CSV table of C-alpha atoms in Angstrom, one decimal:
chain,number,residue,atom,x,y,z
A,130,UNK,CA,139.9,105.4,40.2
A,131,UNK,CA,136.6,103.7,39.6
A,132,UNK,CA,134.9,107.1,39.3
A,133,UNK,CA,137.3,108.3,36.7
A,134,UNK,CA,137.0,105.1,34.6
A,135,UNK,CA,133.2,105.2,34.8
A,136,UNK,CA,133.1,108.9,33.8
A,137,UNK,CA,135.4,108.2,30.8
A,138,UNK,CA,133.2,105.2,29.8
A,139,UNK,CA,130.2,107.4,30.0
A,140,UNK,CA,131.8,110.1,27.8
A,141,UNK,CA,132.8,107.4,25.3
A,142,UNK,CA,129.3,106.1,25.3
A,143,UNK,CA,127.9,109.6,24.7
A,144,UNK,CA,130.1,110.0,21.7
A,145,UNK,CA,129.1,106.6,20.2
A,146,UNK,CA,125.4,107.3,20.8
A,147,UNK,CA,125.7,110.6,19.1
A,148,UNK,CA,127.4,109.0,16.1
A,149,UNK,CA,124.7,106.3,16.0
A,150,UNK,CA,121.9,108.8,16.3
A,151,UNK,CA,123.4,110.8,13.4
A,152,UNK,CA,123.7,107.6,11.4
A,153,UNK,CA,120.1,106.5,12.1
A,154,UNK,CA,118.8,110.0,11.2
A,155,UNK,CA,120.8,110.8,8.1
A,156,UNK,CA,121.9,107.4,6.9
A,157,UNK,CA,125.6,108.4,6.7
A,158,UNK,CA,128.2,107.5,9.3
A,159,UNK,CA,130.1,110.7,10.4
A,160,UNK,CA,132.7,109.9,13.1
A,161,UNK,CA,133.6,113.5,13.6
A,162,UNK,CA,130.0,114.8,13.4
A,163,UNK,CA,129.4,115.0,17.2
A,164,UNK,CA,132.7,116.8,17.8
A,165,UNK,CA,132.0,119.3,15.0
A,166,UNK,CA,128.5,119.9,16.3
A,167,UNK,CA,129.8,120.4,19.8
A,168,UNK,CA,132.5,122.9,18.8
A,169,UNK,CA,130.0,124.8,16.7
A,170,UNK,CA,127.5,125.1,19.5
A,171,UNK,CA,130.2,126.2,22.0
A,172,UNK,CA,131.3,128.9,19.6
A,173,UNK,CA,127.8,130.1,18.8
A,174,UNK,CA,126.2,133.1,20.6
A,175,UNK,CA,123.8,132.0,23.4
A,176,UNK,CA,120.6,134.0,23.4
A,177,UNK,CA,118.6,134.6,26.6
A,178,UNK,CA,114.8,134.7,26.4
A,179,UNK,CA,113.5,138.2,27.3
A,180,UNK,CA,111.2,137.2,30.2
A,181,UNK,CA,112.7,134.0,31.3
A,182,UNK,CA,112.8,132.6,34.9
A,183,UNK,CA,116.6,132.7,35.0
A,184,UNK,CA,117.1,130.2,37.8
A,185,UNK,CA,114.9,127.5,36.1
A,186,UNK,CA,116.3,128.3,32.7
A,187,UNK,CA,120.0,128.0,33.7
A,188,UNK,CA,119.5,125.1,36.1
A,189,UNK,CA,117.5,122.7,33.8
A,190,UNK,CA,120.4,121.6,31.5
A,191,UNK,CA,122.8,121.0,34.4
A,192,UNK,CA,120.2,119.2,36.4
A,193,UNK,CA,119.4,116.9,33.5
A,194,UNK,CA,123.1,116.0,33.1
A,195,UNK,CA,123.5,115.5,36.9
A,196,UNK,CA,120.5,113.1,36.9
A,197,UNK,CA,122.0,110.9,34.2
A,198,UNK,CA,125.5,110.9,35.9
A,199,UNK,CA,124.0,110.1,39.3
A,200,UNK,CA,122.1,107.1,37.9
A,201,UNK,CA,125.3,105.8,36.3
A,202,UNK,CA,127.1,105.9,39.7
A,203,UNK,CA,125.4,102.7,40.9
A,204,UNK,CA,125.7,100.7,37.6
A,205,UNK,CA,128.6,98.3,37.6
A,206,UNK,CA,130.9,98.0,34.5
A,207,UNK,CA,132.6,94.9,35.9
A,208,UNK,CA,133.3,93.3,39.3
A,209,UNK,CA,134.7,96.0,41.5
A,210,UNK,CA,134.3,98.7,38.8
A,211,UNK,CA,131.4,100.8,40.2
A,212,UNK,CA,131.4,104.2,41.7
A,213,UNK,CA,129.0,103.4,44.6
A,214,UNK,CA,127.8,99.9,45.4
A,215,UNK,CA,124.8,101.0,47.4
A,216,UNK,CA,122.6,98.6,49.4
A,217,UNK,CA,119.7,100.4,47.7
A,218,UNK,CA,121.3,100.8,44.3
A,219,UNK,CA,118.4,99.5,42.3
A,220,UNK,CA,116.0,102.0,43.9
A,221,UNK,CA,118.6,104.8,43.7
A,222,UNK,CA,118.4,104.7,39.9
A,223,UNK,CA,114.7,105.4,40.0
A,224,UNK,CA,115.3,108.2,42.5
A,225,UNK,CA,118.0,109.8,40.3
A,226,UNK,CA,115.8,109.5,37.2
A,227,UNK,CA,113.0,111.4,38.9
A,228,UNK,CA,115.0,114.5,38.5
A,229,UNK,CA,114.7,114.1,34.7
A,230,UNK,CA,111.1,115.2,35.0
A,231,UNK,CA,112.1,118.1,37.3
A,232,UNK,CA,114.7,119.3,34.8
A,233,UNK,CA,112.4,119.1,31.7
A,234,UNK,CA,109.5,120.9,33.5
A,235,UNK,CA,112.0,123.6,34.5
A,236,UNK,CA,113.3,123.7,30.9
A,237,UNK,CA,109.7,124.1,29.7
A,238,UNK,CA,108.7,126.7,32.3
A,239,UNK,CA,111.9,128.7,32.5
A,240,UNK,CA,112.1,130.3,29.0
A,241,UNK,CA,108.5,131.6,29.2
A,242,UNK,CA,107.9,130.3,25.6
A,243,UNK,CA,104.8,128.5,24.4
A,244,UNK,CA,106.6,125.6,22.6
A,245,UNK,CA,108.9,124.9,25.5
A,246,UNK,CA,106.0,125.0,28.0
A,247,UNK,CA,103.9,122.6,26.0
A,248,UNK,CA,107.0,120.3,25.7
A,249,UNK,CA,107.6,120.4,29.4
A,250,UNK,CA,104.0,119.5,30.3
A,251,UNK,CA,104.0,116.7,27.7
A,252,UNK,CA,106.9,115.1,29.5
A,253,UNK,CA,105.1,115.4,32.8
A,254,UNK,CA,102.2,113.5,31.1
A,255,UNK,CA,104.7,110.8,30.0
A,256,UNK,CA,106.1,110.6,33.5
A,257,UNK,CA,102.6,109.7,34.9
A,258,UNK,CA,102.5,106.9,32.3
A,259,UNK,CA,106.0,105.4,32.6
A,260,UNK,CA,106.9,105.9,36.3
A,261,UNK,CA,105.3,102.6,37.5
A,262,UNK,CA,106.8,100.8,34.6
A,263,UNK,CA,110.3,101.7,35.9
A,264,UNK,CA,109.6,100.7,39.6
A,265,UNK,CA,107.6,97.5,39.1
A,266,UNK,CA,110.1,95.7,36.8
A,267,UNK,CA,112.9,96.7,39.1
A,268,UNK,CA,111.0,95.2,42.0
A,269,UNK,CA,110.7,91.8,40.2
A,270,UNK,CA,114.5,91.9,39.3
A,271,UNK,CA,115.3,92.6,43.0
A,272,UNK,CA,113.1,89.7,44.1
A,273,UNK,CA,115.1,87.2,42.0
A,274,UNK,CA,118.4,88.6,43.3
A,275,UNK,CA,117.0,88.9,46.8
A,276,UNK,CA,118.9,92.1,47.0
A,277,UNK,CA,118.9,95.7,45.9
A,278,UNK,CA,122.6,95.7,45.2
A,279,UNK,CA,123.0,96.1,41.4
A,280,UNK,CA,126.1,93.9,41.5
A,281,UNK,CA,124.0,91.1,43.0
A,282,UNK,CA,121.3,91.6,40.4
A,283,UNK,CA,124.0,90.9,37.8
A,284,UNK,CA,125.3,87.8,39.5
A,285,UNK,CA,121.8,86.4,40.0
A,286,UNK,CA,121.6,86.1,36.2
A,287,UNK,CA,124.6,83.7,35.9
A,288,UNK,CA,122.3,80.8,34.9
A,289,UNK,CA,119.7,82.8,32.9
A,290,UNK,CA,119.4,86.5,32.0
A,291,UNK,CA,116.4,88.3,33.3
A,292,UNK,CA,115.3,89.2,29.8
A,293,UNK,CA,114.5,85.5,29.3
A,294,UNK,CA,113.5,84.7,32.9
A,295,UNK,CA,111.0,87.5,33.2
A,296,UNK,CA,110.2,88.9,29.7
A,297,UNK,CA,107.0,90.5,31.1
A,298,UNK,CA,109.2,92.9,33.0
A,299,UNK,CA,111.8,93.3,30.3
A,300,UNK,CA,109.4,94.8,27.7
A,301,UNK,CA,107.7,97.4,29.9
A,302,UNK,CA,111.1,98.5,31.3
A,303,UNK,CA,112.5,99.0,27.8
A,304,UNK,CA,109.5,101.0,26.8
A,305,UNK,CA,109.8,103.1,30.0
A,306,UNK,CA,113.5,103.6,29.4
A,307,UNK,CA,112.8,105.0,25.9
A,308,UNK,CA,110.1,107.4,27.4
A,309,UNK,CA,112.6,108.6,30.1
A,310,UNK,CA,115.0,109.5,27.3
A,311,UNK,CA,112.2,111.1,25.3
A,312,UNK,CA,113.4,109.1,22.3
A,313,UNK,CA,111.1,108.5,19.3
A,314,UNK,CA,108.3,107.3,19.4
A,315,UNK,CA,108.0,109.1,22.8
A,316,UNK,CA,109.6,112.3,21.7
A,317,UNK,CA,106.6,114.6,22.1
A,318,UNK,CA,108.5,116.8,24.6
A,319,UNK,CA,110.8,117.9,21.8
A,320,UNK,CA,108.7,117.0,18.7
A,321,UNK,CA,110.9,118.7,16.1
A,322,UNK,CA,108.1,118.7,13.4
A,323,UNK,CA,105.5,120.6,15.5
A,324,UNK,CA,107.2,122.2,18.5
A,325,UNK,CA,110.5,123.2,16.9
A,326,UNK,CA,112.4,121.5,19.6
A,327,UNK,CA,109.9,121.8,22.5
A,328,UNK,CA,111.9,121.9,25.8
A,329,UNK,CA,115.1,122.6,23.8
A,330,UNK,CA,113.5,125.2,21.6
A,331,UNK,CA,114.7,128.2,23.6
A,332,UNK,CA,118.2,127.0,24.2
A,333,UNK,CA,121.1,128.0,22.0
A,334,UNK,CA,124.9,127.9,22.1
A,335,UNK,CA,126.6,126.3,25.1
A,336,UNK,CA,123.3,125.8,26.9
A,337,UNK,CA,122.0,123.7,24.0
A,338,UNK,CA,125.2,121.8,23.9
A,339,UNK,CA,124.7,120.8,27.6
A,340,UNK,CA,121.1,119.8,27.0
A,341,UNK,CA,122.2,117.5,24.1
A,342,UNK,CA,125.0,116.1,26.1
A,343,UNK,CA,122.7,115.3,29.0
A,344,UNK,CA,120.2,113.6,26.7
A,345,UNK,CA,122.9,111.4,25.1
A,346,UNK,CA,124.2,110.6,28.6
A,347,UNK,CA,120.6,109.7,29.6
A,348,UNK,CA,120.4,107.2,26.7
A,349,UNK,CA,123.7,105.6,27.7
A,350,UNK,CA,122.6,105.4,31.3
A,351,UNK,CA,119.2,103.8,30.5
A,352,UNK,CA,120.9,101.3,28.1
A,353,UNK,CA,123.4,100.4,30.8
A,354,UNK,CA,120.5,99.9,33.3
A,355,UNK,CA,118.8,97.5,30.9
A,356,UNK,CA,122.1,95.7,30.5
A,357,UNK,CA,122.6,95.4,34.3
A,358,UNK,CA,119.0,94.5,35.1
A,359,UNK,CA,118.1,92.2,32.2
A,360,UNK,CA,121.1,91.2,30.1
A,361,UNK,CA,123.5,89.9,32.7
A,362,UNK,CA,125.8,93.0,32.9
A,363,UNK,CA,129.4,91.9,32.7
A,364,UNK,CA,128.6,88.2,32.5
A,365,UNK,CA,129.9,86.5,29.3
A,366,UNK,CA,132.6,84.1,28.0
A,367,UNK,CA,136.1,85.0,26.8
A,368,UNK,CA,136.0,88.8,26.9
A,369,UNK,CA,136.7,90.8,30.1
A,370,UNK,CA,133.7,91.9,32.1
A,371,UNK,CA,133.9,95.6,31.1
A,372,UNK,CA,133.9,94.6,27.4
A,373,UNK,CA,130.7,92.7,27.8
A,374,UNK,CA,129.0,95.5,29.6
A,375,UNK,CA,130.1,98.0,26.9
A,376,UNK,CA,129.1,95.8,24.0
A,377,UNK,CA,125.6,95.0,25.5
A,378,UNK,CA,125.1,98.7,26.4
A,379,UNK,CA,126.0,99.9,22.9
A,380,UNK,CA,123.8,97.2,21.3
A,381,UNK,CA,120.8,98.3,23.5
A,382,UNK,CA,121.3,102.0,22.7
A,383,UNK,CA,121.5,101.2,19.0
A,384,UNK,CA,118.3,99.1,19.2
A,385,UNK,CA,116.5,101.9,21.0
A,386,UNK,CA,117.5,104.5,18.4
A,387,UNK,CA,116.7,102.2,15.4
A,388,UNK,CA,113.3,101.1,16.8
A,389,UNK,CA,112.4,104.7,17.5
A,390,UNK,CA,113.3,105.8,14.0
A,391,UNK,CA,110.8,103.5,12.3
A,392,UNK,CA,108.0,103.7,14.9
A,393,UNK,CA,105.2,106.2,14.6
A,394,UNK,CA,105.1,108.9,17.3
A,395,UNK,CA,102.8,108.1,20.2
A,396,UNK,CA,100.5,110.8,21.6
A,397,UNK,CA,100.7,111.3,25.3
A,398,UNK,CA,97.1,110.3,25.8
A,399,UNK,CA,97.6,107.0,24.1
A,400,UNK,CA,100.8,106.4,25.9
A,401,UNK,CA,99.1,107.0,29.3
A,402,UNK,CA,96.2,104.7,28.3
A,403,UNK,CA,98.6,101.9,27.2
A,404,UNK,CA,100.7,102.2,30.3
A,405,UNK,CA,97.9,102.2,32.8
A,406,UNK,CA,95.5,99.7,31.1
A,407,UNK,CA,98.2,97.3,29.7
A,408,UNK,CA,101.7,98.0,31.0
A,409,UNK,CA,100.9,98.1,34.7
A,410,UNK,CA,98.8,94.8,34.7
A,411,UNK,CA,101.6,93.1,32.8
A,412,UNK,CA,104.2,94.4,35.3
A,413,UNK,CA,102.0,93.2,38.2
A,414,UNK,CA,101.6,89.8,36.5
A,415,UNK,CA,105.4,89.6,36.1
A,416,UNK,CA,105.9,90.2,39.9
A,417,UNK,CA,103.3,87.5,40.6
A,418,UNK,CA,105.0,85.0,38.2
A,419,UNK,CA,108.4,85.7,39.5
A,420,UNK,CA,107.2,85.2,43.1
A,421,UNK,CA,105.6,81.9,42.2
A,422,UNK,CA,108.7,80.7,40.4
A,423,UNK,CA,110.9,81.7,43.4
A,424,UNK,CA,108.7,79.7,45.7
A,425,UNK,CA,108.3,76.6,43.5
A,426,UNK,CA,111.7,76.2,41.8
């Protein structure tokens, strides 16, 4: 039952994120826009690149979608409403998101196209930058909860959300989450203005529909992860737990889309430099500060 509810919630989140993304991009709110686009893509002819690596080309969109869904499985919507409450749930999210890189490199390599390949290797460069900014903030969050159960991470924030308790972990994790989703300003893997879609350039029809679905699911998953790790998950007055999780997740997703819309695109070299020279020291300092606070308070 929990699996069905979580999948339905994920689908609803994907729809709302697609509506929000269209609103942010065009300035007009089109509630039926995602459905019309999806139907149009499913009805369109799907072209196959002439010299593609068929296995990589066909597997990449599905693997990207599976990665997002797997990460969602350990994120609680409410007490008892979680697909798998794993003892290593916080680390499982990182493990599932590792396959995003695999999927996008396969999507870049598989079609044997220049734009796609450049996009795939750009994402690989981003991964080198953001990977530690996913793991290290999660470490500090788990330290406070004294557990890797995501449900216990939520309950540990009953007195104070982690976004306030450890802001030095919150900011790097949000930046890393936007890079995982290759949202602007970290959208170099797709870069519509210069790579004509990059890793998505060679996909058409139903395959492109799956790629876009997977990317929207990824945005929902990362927004939900930020909600669970830093915004207290289901905790809140009056409303039921699932309503608080849904509201916070939607607000985070909207913020990620709006910020990306007005921020200049970041080159992969600059992103790497900022992550290693600034992000990692800040994340290390956060772990130290959290450790001291746990010993002293």
